[in-house]
Amino acid sequence: MKRSIADGRITPDESDDICTWITHLVGDSATDTGIATFGNVGVIEGALNDHNDVVFDQRMFVLTGKFTLGPRKAIQGMISDRGGEFKGNVCRNTHYLCVAAEASRDWKHSHEGLKIIRAIELRAEGRGPQVVHEGTLAQAFAR
């Protein structure tokens, strides 16, 4: 880390390394790094980091966790206003699983954890939803 900041400039690779270290040290570090993590569990592989990759029109969204953006109904309304649809559970036709920034350290044993596990299983079969962190979703709403 000292080498990364010694020259007063941080390269993209150095930035990735710093974010990874924060993730490992803090646990739920998404607020600081934009990386979707849950408690002491590592990064969810394949999570979308670029808000420009989120398409709303005719796409199916599932929300999981307690969102800081607002009540779930308000978020569902923002999705609907942009042409998207929402569902309560992850299935094969789900395009995006949106994960709240405030995640439980016990996510695997919660209802929200079941949605994440199902999304990961479907992705392993090559047909699962993209995982979108709340921060990325907020940026997509703002564009």
Short mmCIF file of C-alpha atoms in Angstrom, two decimals:
data_model
loop_
_atom_site.label_atom_id
_atom_site.label_comp_id
_atom_site.label_asym_id
_atom_site.label_seq_id
_atom_site.Cartn_x
_atom_site.Cartn_y
_atom_site.Cartn_z
CA MET A 1 0.00 0.00 0.00
CA LYS A 2 2.84 2.41 0.82
CA ARG A 3 4.30 1.83 -2.64
CA SER A 4 0.90 2.56 -4.20
CA ILE A 5 0.74 6.06 -2.73
CA ALA A 6 4.46 6.88 -2.57
CA ASP A 7 4.52 8.59 -5.97
CA GLY A 8 1.29 10.50 -5.31
CA ARG A 9 -0.52 8.71 -8.15
CA ILE A 10 -2.64 5.58 -7.96
CA THR A 11 -2.86 3.43 -11.07
CA PRO A 12 -6.00 1.39 -11.83
CA ASP A 13 -4.19 -1.80 -10.74
CA GLU A 14 -3.10 -0.15 -7.49
CA SER A 15 -6.68 1.05 -6.95
CA ASP A 16 -7.96 -2.52 -7.39
CA ASP A 17 -5.38 -3.78 -4.88
CA ILE A 18 -6.37 -1.12 -2.34
CA CYS A 19 -10.08 -1.94 -2.76
CA THR A 20 -9.33 -5.64 -2.27
CA TRP A 21 -7.44 -4.91 0.96
CA ILE A 22 -10.28 -2.74 2.27
CA THR A 23 -12.70 -5.55 1.41
CA HIS A 24 -10.69 -8.06 3.42
CA LEU A 25 -10.16 -5.74 6.38
CA VAL A 26 -13.62 -4.23 6.71
CA GLY A 27 -15.91 -7.01 5.53
CA ASP A 28 -18.90 -5.14 4.11
CA SER A 29 -16.88 -2.54 2.27
CA ALA A 30 -19.19 -1.63 -0.58
CA THR A 31 -19.73 1.91 0.68
CA ASP A 32 -15.97 2.49 0.55
CA THR A 33 -15.07 0.48 -2.55
CA GLY A 34 -18.21 -0.22 -4.59
CA ILE A 35 -17.45 -3.93 -4.34
CA ALA A 36 -20.40 -6.08 -3.25
CA THR A 37 -19.34 -8.15 -0.25
CA PHE A 38 -21.19 -9.76 2.60
CA GLY A 39 -19.74 -9.83 6.11
CA ASN A 40 -16.50 -11.76 6.07
CA VAL A 41 -17.38 -13.49 2.82
CA GLY A 42 -15.46 -12.43 -0.25
CA VAL A 43 -16.58 -10.52 -3.30
CA ILE A 44 -19.45 -11.90 -5.35
CA GLU A 45 -17.76 -12.86 -8.58
CA GLY A 46 -19.11 -11.19 -11.67
CA ALA A 47 -20.97 -8.34 -9.95
CA LEU A 48 -21.57 -5.44 -12.32
CA ASN A 49 -19.48 -2.43 -11.41
CA ASP A 50 -20.36 -0.17 -14.35
CA HIS A 51 -23.75 1.50 -14.02
CA ASN A 52 -23.87 1.89 -17.80
CA ASP A 53 -24.25 -1.90 -18.08
CA VAL A 54 -27.60 -1.82 -16.25
CA VAL A 55 -30.50 -1.86 -18.74
CA PHE A 56 -33.98 -1.22 -17.32
CA ASP A 57 -36.33 -1.54 -20.29
CA GLN A 58 -38.04 -4.97 -20.38
CA ARG A 59 -35.64 -6.42 -17.79
CA MET A 60 -36.59 -8.39 -14.67
CA PHE A 61 -35.16 -7.20 -11.33
CA VAL A 62 -35.10 -8.87 -7.91
CA LEU A 63 -34.18 -6.85 -4.81
CA THR A 64 -32.55 -8.32 -1.73
CA GLY A 65 -31.57 -6.76 1.59
CA LYS A 66 -32.42 -3.48 3.31
CA PHE A 67 -31.69 -0.66 0.87
CA THR A 68 -30.37 2.75 1.88
CA LEU A 69 -31.88 4.23 -1.31
CA GLY A 70 -35.31 4.02 0.27
CA PRO A 71 -38.21 1.65 0.81
CA ARG A 72 -38.41 -1.33 -1.51
CA LYS A 73 -41.66 -0.04 -3.08
CA ALA A 74 -39.94 3.22 -3.99
CA ILE A 75 -37.05 1.36 -5.64
CA GLN A 76 -39.52 -0.86 -7.49
CA GLY A 77 -41.25 2.30 -8.68
CA MET A 78 -37.96 3.71 -10.00
CA ILE A 79 -37.38 0.45 -11.87
CA SER A 80 -40.93 0.50 -13.31
CA ASP A 81 -40.58 4.16 -14.34
CA ARG A 82 -37.63 3.11 -16.50
CA GLY A 83 -39.49 0.21 -18.15
CA GLY A 84 -38.25 -2.57 -15.88
CA GLU A 85 -40.19 -5.23 -14.01
CA PHE A 86 -39.60 -6.78 -10.62
CA LYS A 87 -40.20 -10.12 -8.97
CA GLY A 88 -39.81 -11.48 -5.44
CA ASN A 89 -37.56 -14.44 -6.22
CA VAL A 90 -34.63 -15.22 -8.47
CA CYS A 91 -35.45 -17.45 -11.44
CA ARG A 92 -34.11 -18.16 -14.92
CA ASN A 93 -35.73 -15.08 -16.43
CA THR A 94 -34.26 -12.72 -13.81
CA HIS A 95 -31.83 -10.28 -15.42
CA TYR A 96 -30.55 -8.51 -12.29
CA LEU A 97 -30.30 -9.32 -8.59
CA CYS A 98 -29.88 -5.98 -6.82
CA VAL A 99 -28.10 -6.34 -3.48
CA ALA A 100 -28.47 -3.75 -0.71
CA ALA A 101 -25.36 -2.03 0.64
CA GLU A 102 -26.18 -3.04 4.22
CA ALA A 103 -25.57 -6.77 4.21
CA SER A 104 -25.71 -9.12 7.15
CA ARG A 105 -22.64 -11.05 8.22
CA ASP A 106 -25.01 -14.06 8.35
CA TRP A 107 -26.32 -13.55 4.80
CA LYS A 108 -26.09 -17.27 3.91
CA HIS A 109 -28.66 -18.09 6.59
CA SER A 110 -31.13 -15.33 5.78
CA HIS A 111 -33.91 -15.10 3.19
CA GLU A 112 -31.76 -12.59 1.29
CA GLY A 113 -28.92 -15.12 1.28
CA LEU A 114 -31.12 -17.66 -0.47
CA LYS A 115 -31.65 -15.23 -3.35
CA ILE A 116 -27.90 -14.69 -3.66
CA ILE A 117 -27.18 -18.41 -3.53
CA ARG A 118 -29.84 -19.10 -6.19
CA ALA A 119 -28.38 -16.40 -8.44
CA ILE A 120 -24.90 -17.88 -8.08
CA GLU A 121 -26.25 -21.38 -8.88
CA LEU A 122 -28.00 -20.13 -12.02
CA ARG A 123 -24.92 -18.19 -13.09
CA ALA A 124 -22.88 -21.39 -12.76
CA GLU A 125 -25.33 -22.96 -15.25
CA GLY A 126 -24.72 -20.04 -17.60
CA ARG A 127 -28.17 -18.45 -17.30
CA GLY A 128 -28.33 -16.53 -14.07
CA PRO A 129 -28.85 -12.87 -13.30
CA GLN A 130 -26.19 -10.22 -13.08
CA VAL A 131 -25.53 -9.12 -9.50
CA VAL A 132 -25.83 -5.36 -9.07
CA HIS A 133 -24.76 -3.62 -5.89
CA GLU A 134 -26.98 -0.86 -4.52
CA GLY A 135 -24.37 1.79 -5.29
CA THR A 136 -24.21 0.75 -8.94
CA LEU A 137 -28.02 0.70 -9.10
CA ALA A 138 -28.15 4.23 -7.65
CA GLN A 139 -25.71 5.43 -10.33
CA ALA A 140 -27.84 3.78 -13.02
CA PHE A 141 -30.93 5.59 -11.70
CA ALA A 142 -29.06 8.91 -11.84
CA ARG A 143 -28.07 8.75 -15.49
#
